[in-house]
Coordinates of C-alpha atoms in Angstrom, one line a residue:
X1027 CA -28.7 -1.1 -5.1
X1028 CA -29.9 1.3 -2.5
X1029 CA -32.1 -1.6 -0.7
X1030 CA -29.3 -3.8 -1.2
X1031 CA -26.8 -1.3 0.9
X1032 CA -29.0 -0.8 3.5
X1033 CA -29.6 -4.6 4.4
X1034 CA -26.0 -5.4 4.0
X1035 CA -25.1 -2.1 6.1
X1036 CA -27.2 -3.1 9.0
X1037 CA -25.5 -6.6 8.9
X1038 CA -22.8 -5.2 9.4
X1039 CA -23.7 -3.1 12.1
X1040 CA -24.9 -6.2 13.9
X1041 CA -22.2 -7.7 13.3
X1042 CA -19.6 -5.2 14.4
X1043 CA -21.6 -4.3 17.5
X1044 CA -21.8 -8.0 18.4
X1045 CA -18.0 -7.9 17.7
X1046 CA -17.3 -5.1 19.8
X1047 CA -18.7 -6.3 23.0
X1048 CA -15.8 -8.9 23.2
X1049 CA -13.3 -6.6 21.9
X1050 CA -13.8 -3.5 23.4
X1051 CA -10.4 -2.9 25.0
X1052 CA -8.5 -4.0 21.6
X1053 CA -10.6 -2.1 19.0
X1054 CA -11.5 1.1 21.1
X1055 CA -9.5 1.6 23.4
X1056 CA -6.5 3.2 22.0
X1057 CA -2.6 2.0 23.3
X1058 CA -0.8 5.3 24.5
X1059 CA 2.1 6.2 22.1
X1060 CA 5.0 6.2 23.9
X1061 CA 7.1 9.6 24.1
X1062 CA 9.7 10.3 21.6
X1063 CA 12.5 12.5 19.9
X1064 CA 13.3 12.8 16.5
X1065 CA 16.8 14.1 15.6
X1066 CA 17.2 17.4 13.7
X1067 CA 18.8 15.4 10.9
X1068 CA 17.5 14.4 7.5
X1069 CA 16.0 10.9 8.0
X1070 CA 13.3 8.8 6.9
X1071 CA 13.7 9.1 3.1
X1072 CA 10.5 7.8 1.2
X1073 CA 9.5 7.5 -2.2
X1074 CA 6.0 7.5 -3.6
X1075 CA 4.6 7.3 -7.0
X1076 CA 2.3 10.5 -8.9
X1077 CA -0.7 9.7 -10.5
X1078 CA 1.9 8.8 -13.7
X1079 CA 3.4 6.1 -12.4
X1080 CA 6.3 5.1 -14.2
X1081 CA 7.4 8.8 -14.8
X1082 CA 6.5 10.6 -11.3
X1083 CA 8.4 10.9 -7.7
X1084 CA 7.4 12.4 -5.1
X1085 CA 10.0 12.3 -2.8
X1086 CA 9.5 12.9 1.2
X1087 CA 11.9 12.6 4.4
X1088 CA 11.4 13.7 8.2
X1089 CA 13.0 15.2 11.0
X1090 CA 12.6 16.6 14.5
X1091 CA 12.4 20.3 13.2
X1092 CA 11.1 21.9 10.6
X1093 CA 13.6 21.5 7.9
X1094 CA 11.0 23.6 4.8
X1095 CA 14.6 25.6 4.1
X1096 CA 15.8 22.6 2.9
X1097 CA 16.2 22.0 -1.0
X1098 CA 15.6 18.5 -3.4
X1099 CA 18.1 19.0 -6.1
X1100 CA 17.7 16.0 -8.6
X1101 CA 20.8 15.4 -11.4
X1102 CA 20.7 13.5 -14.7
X1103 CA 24.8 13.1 -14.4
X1104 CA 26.7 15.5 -13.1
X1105 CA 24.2 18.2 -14.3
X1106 CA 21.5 19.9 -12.0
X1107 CA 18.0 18.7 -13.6
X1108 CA 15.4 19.8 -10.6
X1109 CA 15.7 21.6 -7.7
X1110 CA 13.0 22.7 -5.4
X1111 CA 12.2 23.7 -1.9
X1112 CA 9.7 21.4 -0.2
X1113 CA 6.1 21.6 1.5
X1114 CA 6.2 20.9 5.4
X1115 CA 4.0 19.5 7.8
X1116 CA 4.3 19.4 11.5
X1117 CA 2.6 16.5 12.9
X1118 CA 1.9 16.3 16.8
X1119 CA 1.1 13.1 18.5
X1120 CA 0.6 12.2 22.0
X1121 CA 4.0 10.6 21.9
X1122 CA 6.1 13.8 20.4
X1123 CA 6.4 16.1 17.4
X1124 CA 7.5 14.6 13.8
X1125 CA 7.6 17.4 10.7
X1126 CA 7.1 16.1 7.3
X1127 CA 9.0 17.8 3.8
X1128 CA 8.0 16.1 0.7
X1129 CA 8.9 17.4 -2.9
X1130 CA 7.1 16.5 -6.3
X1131 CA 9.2 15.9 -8.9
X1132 CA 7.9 16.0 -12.3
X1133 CA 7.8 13.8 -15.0
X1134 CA 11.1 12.1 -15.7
X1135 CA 12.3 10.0 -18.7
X1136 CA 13.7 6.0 -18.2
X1137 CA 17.3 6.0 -16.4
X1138 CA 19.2 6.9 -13.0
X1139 CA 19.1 9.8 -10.8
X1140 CA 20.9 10.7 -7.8
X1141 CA 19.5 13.2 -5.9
X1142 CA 20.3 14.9 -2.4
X1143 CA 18.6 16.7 -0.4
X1144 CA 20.6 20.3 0.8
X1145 CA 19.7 22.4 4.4
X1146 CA 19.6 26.0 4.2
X1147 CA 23.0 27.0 4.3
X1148 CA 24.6 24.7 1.4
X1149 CA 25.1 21.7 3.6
X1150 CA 24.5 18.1 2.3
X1151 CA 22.4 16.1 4.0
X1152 CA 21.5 13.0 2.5
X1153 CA 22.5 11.8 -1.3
X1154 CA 21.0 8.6 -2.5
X1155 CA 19.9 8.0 -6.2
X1156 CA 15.8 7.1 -7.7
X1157 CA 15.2 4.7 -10.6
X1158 CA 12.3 5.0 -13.3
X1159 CA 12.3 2.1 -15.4
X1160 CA 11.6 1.0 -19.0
X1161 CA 8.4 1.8 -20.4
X1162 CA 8.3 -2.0 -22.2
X1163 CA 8.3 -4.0 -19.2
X1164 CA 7.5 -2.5 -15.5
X1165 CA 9.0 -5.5 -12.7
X1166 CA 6.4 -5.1 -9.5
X1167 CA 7.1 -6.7 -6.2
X1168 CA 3.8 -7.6 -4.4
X1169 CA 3.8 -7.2 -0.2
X1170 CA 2.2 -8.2 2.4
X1171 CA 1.2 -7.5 6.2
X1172 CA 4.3 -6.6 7.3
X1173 CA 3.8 -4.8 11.1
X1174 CA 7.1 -5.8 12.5
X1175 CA 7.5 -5.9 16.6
X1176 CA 10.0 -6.0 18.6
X1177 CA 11.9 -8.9 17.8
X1178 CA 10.7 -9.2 14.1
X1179 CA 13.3 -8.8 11.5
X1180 CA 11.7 -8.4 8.3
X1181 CA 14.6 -6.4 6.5
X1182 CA 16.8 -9.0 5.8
X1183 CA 13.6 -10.3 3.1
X1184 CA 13.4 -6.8 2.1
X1185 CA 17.2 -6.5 1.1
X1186 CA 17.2 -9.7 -0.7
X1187 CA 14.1 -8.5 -2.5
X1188 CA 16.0 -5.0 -3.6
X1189 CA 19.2 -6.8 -4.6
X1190 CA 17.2 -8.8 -7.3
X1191 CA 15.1 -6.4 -8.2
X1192 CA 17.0 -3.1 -8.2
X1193 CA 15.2 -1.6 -11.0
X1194 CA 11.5 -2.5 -10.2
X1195 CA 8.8 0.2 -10.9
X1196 CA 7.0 0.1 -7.0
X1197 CA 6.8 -2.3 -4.3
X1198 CA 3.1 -2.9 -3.7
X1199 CA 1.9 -3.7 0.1
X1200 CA -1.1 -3.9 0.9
X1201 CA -2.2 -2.6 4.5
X1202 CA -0.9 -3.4 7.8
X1203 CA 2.6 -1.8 7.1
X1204 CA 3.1 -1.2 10.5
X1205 CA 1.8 -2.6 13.9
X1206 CA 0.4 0.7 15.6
X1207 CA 0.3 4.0 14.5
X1208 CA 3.1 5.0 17.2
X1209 CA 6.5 6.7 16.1
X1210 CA 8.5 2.8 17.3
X1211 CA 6.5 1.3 14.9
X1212 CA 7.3 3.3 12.4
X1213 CA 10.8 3.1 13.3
X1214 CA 10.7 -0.8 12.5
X1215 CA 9.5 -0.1 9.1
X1216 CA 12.0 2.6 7.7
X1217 CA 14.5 0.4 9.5
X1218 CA 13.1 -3.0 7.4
X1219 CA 12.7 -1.2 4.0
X1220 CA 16.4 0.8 4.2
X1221 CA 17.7 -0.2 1.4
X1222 CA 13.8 0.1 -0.7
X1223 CA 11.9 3.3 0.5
X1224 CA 14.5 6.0 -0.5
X1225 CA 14.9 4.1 -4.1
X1226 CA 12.1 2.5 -5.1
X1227 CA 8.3 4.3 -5.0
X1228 CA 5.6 2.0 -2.6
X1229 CA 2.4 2.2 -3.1
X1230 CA 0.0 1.1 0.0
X1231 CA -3.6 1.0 1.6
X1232 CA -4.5 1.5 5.4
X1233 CA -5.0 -1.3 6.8
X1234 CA -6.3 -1.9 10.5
X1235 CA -3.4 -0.7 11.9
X1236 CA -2.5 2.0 10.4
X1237 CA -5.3 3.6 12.5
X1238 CA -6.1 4.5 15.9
X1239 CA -8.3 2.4 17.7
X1240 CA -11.8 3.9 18.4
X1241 CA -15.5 3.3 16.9
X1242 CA -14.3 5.5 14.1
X1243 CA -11.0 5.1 12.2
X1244 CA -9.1 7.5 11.9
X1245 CA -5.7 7.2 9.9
X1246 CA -2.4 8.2 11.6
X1247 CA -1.3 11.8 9.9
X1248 CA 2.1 10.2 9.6
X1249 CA 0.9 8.0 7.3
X1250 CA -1.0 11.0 5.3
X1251 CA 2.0 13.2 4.8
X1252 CA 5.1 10.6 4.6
X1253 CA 3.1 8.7 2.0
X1254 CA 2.1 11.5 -0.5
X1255 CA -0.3 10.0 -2.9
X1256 CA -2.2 11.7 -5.7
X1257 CA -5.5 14.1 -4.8
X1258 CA -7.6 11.7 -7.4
X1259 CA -10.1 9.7 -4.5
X1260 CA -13.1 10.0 -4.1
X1261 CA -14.7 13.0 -1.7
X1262 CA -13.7 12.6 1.8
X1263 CA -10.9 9.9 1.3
X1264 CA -8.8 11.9 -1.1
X1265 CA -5.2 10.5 -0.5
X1266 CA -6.9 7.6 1.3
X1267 CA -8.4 5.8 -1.8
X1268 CA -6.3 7.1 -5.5
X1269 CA -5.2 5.5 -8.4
X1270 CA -1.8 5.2 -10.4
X1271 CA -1.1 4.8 -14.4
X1272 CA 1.3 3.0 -15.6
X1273 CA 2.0 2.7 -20.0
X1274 CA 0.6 -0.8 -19.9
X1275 CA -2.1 -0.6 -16.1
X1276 CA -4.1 0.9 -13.7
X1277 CA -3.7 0.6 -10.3
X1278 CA -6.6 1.5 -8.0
X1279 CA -6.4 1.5 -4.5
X1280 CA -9.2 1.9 -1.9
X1281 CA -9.9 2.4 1.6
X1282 CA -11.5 -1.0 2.4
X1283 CA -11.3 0.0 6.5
X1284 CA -14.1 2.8 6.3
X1285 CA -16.5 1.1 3.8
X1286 CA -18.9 1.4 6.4
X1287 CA -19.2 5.1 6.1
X1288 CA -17.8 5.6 2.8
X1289 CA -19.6 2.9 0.7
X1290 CA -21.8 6.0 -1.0
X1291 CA -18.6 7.5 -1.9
X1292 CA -16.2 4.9 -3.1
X1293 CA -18.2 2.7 -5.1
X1294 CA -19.2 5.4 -7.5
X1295 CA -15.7 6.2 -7.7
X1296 CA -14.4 2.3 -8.0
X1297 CA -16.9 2.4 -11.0
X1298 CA -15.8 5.5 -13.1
X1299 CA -11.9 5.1 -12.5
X1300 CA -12.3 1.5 -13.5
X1301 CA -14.7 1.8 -16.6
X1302 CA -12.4 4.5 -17.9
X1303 CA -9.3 2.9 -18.2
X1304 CA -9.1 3.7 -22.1
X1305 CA -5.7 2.9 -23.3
X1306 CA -4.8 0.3 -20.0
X1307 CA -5.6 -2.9 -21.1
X1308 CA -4.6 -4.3 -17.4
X1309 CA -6.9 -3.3 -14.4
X1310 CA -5.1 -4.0 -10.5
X1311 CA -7.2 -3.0 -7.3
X1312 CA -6.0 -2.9 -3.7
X1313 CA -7.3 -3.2 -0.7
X1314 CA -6.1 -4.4 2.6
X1315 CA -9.8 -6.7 3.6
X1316 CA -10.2 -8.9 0.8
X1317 CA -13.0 -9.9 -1.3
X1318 CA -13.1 -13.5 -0.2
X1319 CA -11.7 -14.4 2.9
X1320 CA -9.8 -17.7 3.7
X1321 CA -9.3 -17.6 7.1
X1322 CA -11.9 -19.0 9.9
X1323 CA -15.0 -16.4 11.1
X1324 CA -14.0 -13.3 8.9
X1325 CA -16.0 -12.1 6.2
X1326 CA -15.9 -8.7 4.8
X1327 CA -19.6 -8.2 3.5
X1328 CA -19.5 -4.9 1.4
X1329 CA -16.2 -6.3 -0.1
X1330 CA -17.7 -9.2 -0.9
X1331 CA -21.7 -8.2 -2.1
X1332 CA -21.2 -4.6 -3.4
X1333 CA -17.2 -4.4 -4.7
X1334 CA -17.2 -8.2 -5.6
X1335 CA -19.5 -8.2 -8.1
X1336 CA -18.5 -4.9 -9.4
X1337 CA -14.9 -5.8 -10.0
X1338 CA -16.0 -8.8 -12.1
X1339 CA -18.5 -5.8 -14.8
X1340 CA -15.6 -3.7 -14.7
X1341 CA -13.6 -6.2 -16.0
X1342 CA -10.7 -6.5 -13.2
X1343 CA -8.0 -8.4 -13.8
X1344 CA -6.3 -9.0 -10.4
X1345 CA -7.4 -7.8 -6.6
X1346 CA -5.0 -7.8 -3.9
X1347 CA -5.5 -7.5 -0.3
X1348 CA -3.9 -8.7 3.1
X1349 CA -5.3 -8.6 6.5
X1350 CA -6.1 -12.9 6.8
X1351 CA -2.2 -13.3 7.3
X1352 CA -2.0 -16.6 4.6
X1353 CA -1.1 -17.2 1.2
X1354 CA -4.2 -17.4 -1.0
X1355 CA -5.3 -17.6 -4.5
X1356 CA -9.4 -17.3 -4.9
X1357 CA -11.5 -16.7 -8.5
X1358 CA -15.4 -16.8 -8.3
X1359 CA -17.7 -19.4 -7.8
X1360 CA -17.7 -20.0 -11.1
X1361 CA -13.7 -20.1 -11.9
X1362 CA -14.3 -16.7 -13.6
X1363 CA -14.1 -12.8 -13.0
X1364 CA -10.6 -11.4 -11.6
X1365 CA -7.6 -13.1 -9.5
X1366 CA -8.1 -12.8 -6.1
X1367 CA -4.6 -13.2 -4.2
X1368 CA -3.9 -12.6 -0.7
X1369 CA -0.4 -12.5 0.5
X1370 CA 1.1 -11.9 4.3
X1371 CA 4.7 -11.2 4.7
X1372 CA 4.4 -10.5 8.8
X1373 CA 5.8 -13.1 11.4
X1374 CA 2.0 -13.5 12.5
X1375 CA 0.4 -16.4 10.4
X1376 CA -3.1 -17.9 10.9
X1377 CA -4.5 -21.2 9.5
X1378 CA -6.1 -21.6 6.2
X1379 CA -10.5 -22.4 6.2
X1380 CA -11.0 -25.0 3.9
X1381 CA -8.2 -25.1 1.7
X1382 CA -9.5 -27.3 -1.4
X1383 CA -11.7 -24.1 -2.1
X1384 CA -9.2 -22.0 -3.0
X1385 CA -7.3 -22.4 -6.7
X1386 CA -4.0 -22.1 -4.3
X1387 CA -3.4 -21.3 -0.3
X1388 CA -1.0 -21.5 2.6
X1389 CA -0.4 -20.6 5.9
X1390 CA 2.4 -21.0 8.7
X1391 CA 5.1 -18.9 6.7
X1392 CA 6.0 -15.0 5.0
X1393 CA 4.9 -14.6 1.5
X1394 CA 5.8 -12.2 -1.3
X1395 CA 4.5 -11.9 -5.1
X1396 CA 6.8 -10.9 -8.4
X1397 CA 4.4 -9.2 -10.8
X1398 CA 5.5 -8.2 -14.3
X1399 CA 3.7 -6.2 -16.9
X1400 CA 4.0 -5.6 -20.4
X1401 CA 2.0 -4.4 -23.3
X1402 CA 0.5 -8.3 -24.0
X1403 CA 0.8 -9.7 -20.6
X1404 CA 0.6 -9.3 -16.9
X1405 CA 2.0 -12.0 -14.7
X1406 CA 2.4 -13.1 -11.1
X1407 CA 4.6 -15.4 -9.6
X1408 CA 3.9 -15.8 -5.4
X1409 CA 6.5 -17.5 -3.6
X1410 CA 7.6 -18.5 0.5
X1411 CA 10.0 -16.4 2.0
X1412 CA 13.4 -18.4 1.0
X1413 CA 12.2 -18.3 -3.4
X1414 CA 9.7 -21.4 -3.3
X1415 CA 7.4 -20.8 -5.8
X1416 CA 3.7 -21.6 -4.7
X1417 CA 1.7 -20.4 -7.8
X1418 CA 1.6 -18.3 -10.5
X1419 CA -0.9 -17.1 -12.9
X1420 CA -0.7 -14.8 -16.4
X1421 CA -3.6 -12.4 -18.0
X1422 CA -3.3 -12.0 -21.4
X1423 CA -4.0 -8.2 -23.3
X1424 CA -7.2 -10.2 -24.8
X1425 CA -8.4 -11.2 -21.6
X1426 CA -7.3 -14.8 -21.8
X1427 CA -6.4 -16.3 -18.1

């Protein structure tokens, strides 16, 4: 495997240096933030799952100031179940100075809970209530490139999506979340996800744009922080690449953007979390590059040679990526191994290469996935933006597809 690496490293080398002369400005050369204030004020509420999925919260907001005096107080009615001080981060960009609180709360049975988060003095400063969901069947809604610009509107999808899916166990989105790692951007997104982030847990990848342009990535610290996800990755991308349990799945996500340098470390990782899955009859990995890529001149070579193939021994059961802005719906060469499915739900669209390859595919619109698991089955309707239903697959607790 060693021999193999090496080759397909130096491809890719190649490649990216060939790709770099034409790109230079776009891909190293990074866009200035532009300067701005954040109000003293709670805002920015986001929920993320612990490493227990169904049962975890960890619960984050942000502000122009450091607001670590401030207190999480959770309530199962009208009785005080959790209450707890935060952590705090101060973040500073070129564009201005965001601070980060985020609380853990533990594990939590199946119901409702408002919580509100408190300032120093007794004050209320935001109220809003979290949902964890029955441990017989978990309701997943699958996302997209999202990285709205001026102009976009994304959040009217997003609203529609909440309002029929109110209790759903995490959104899942898959890289690309926002269009630069600049405070605007993020702006647009707390803006499109309102009425999701503060209720319902996400659970993303970094994509592309999630991190500064330059010959090295490196991922925004806003995107560290507000998106507290569980210290079980692999050496050196620890919050970058983790994976989350559910009763009935395992969801593993990696850091597909620094494969180049990380290849030695995530693989072997991939491998154990995978192969150890025990009682989790249902494996999900995400990535934002995918394994097979349907749109013209891209191809994602370590994906594709090294993660591919070791998906397939591992016995995977769905991948899910982003990046090539379509609809698609790939298996193997030979029909077997996992379900590959790309989705895009960003206003950008490009075309689809050779469609009658692919089991299903489309371009030219937004997309967004329904996944449902139980203890027999895990299932995934995709549909257009508007409730057309393009495809949909089931994996049965045997295996069966």
């Amino acid at each position: 495997m060693g021999k193999i690496t090496r080759i397909v490293s130096a491809s890719l080398l190649a490649a990216t240096t060939g790709t770099l002369g034409f790109n230079w400005s776009k891909w190293i050369t990074p866009l200035v933030e532009p300067e701005y204030v954040l109000s003293d004020s709670v805002q920015r509420v986001q929920l993320t799952p612990g490493g227990d999925g169904l049962r975890e919260r960890v619960v984050s907001w942000v502000s122009g100031s450091d607001r670590s005096g401030d207190s999480l107080r959770l309530f199962c009615g009208d009785s005080l179940l959790f209450g707890s001080e935060p952590s705090h981060h101060e973040i500073r960009t070129h564009g201005g100075v965001t601070h980060v609180q985020s609380v853990a709360i533990p594990s939590l049975e199946s119901g409702r809970y408002p919580y509100t988060i408190t300032s120093g003095d007794g004050v209320e400063a935001y109220r809003d209530t979290l949902v964890i969901p029955s441990d017989t069947l978990q309701t997943f809604v699958l996302i997209g490139d999202v990285q709205d610009t001026w102009g976009d509107d994304t959040r009217p999808l997003m609203d529609s999506l909440y309002r029929v899916h109110p209790d759903a166990a995490a959104w899942i989105q898959v890289g690309d979340l926002i269009e630069r790692p600049h405070d605007q951007y993020w702006r647009r997104y707390y803006d499109a996800f309102a009425s999701v982030a503060p209720r319902i847990p996400l659970i993303t990848v970094i994509g592309d744009h999630e991190n500064e342009a330059g010959l090295m990535y490196d991922v925004d610290d806003r995107w560290e922080y507000v998106l507290d996800y569980p210290d079980n990755g692999p050496e050196e991308r620890v919050g970058h690449a983790y994976y989350i349990d559910y009763p009935d799945m395992r969801v593993v996500c990696y850091d597909s953007n620094s494969l180049f340098w990380s290849i030695g470390t995530q693989r072997p990782w991939l491998e154990r979390v995978l192969r150890e899955r025990r009682d989790h009859p249902f494996l999900v990995v995400c990535a934002h590059h995918p394994v097979y890529s349907g749109t013209k001149n891209r191809f994602n070579p370590l994906n594709n040679t090294l993660l591919g193939p070791l998906f397939r021994r591992c016995g995977v059961d769905l991948v899910l990526a982003g990046h090539d802005h379509i609809f698609v719906h790939d298996r193997d060469p030979d029909g077997g191994g996992p379900h590959y499915i790309g989705l895009s739900t960003a206003h950008k669209t490009y075309s689809v290469q050779e469609p009658e390859r692919h089991v299903a595919s489309e371009s030219g619109a937004r997309y967004y996935g329904i996944m449902t698991v139980t203890p027999e089955a895990l299932r995934v309707a995709v549909y257009r933006e508007g409730g057309t239903l393009l495809d949909s697959l089931c994996v049965s607790r045997k295996g069966l597809r």
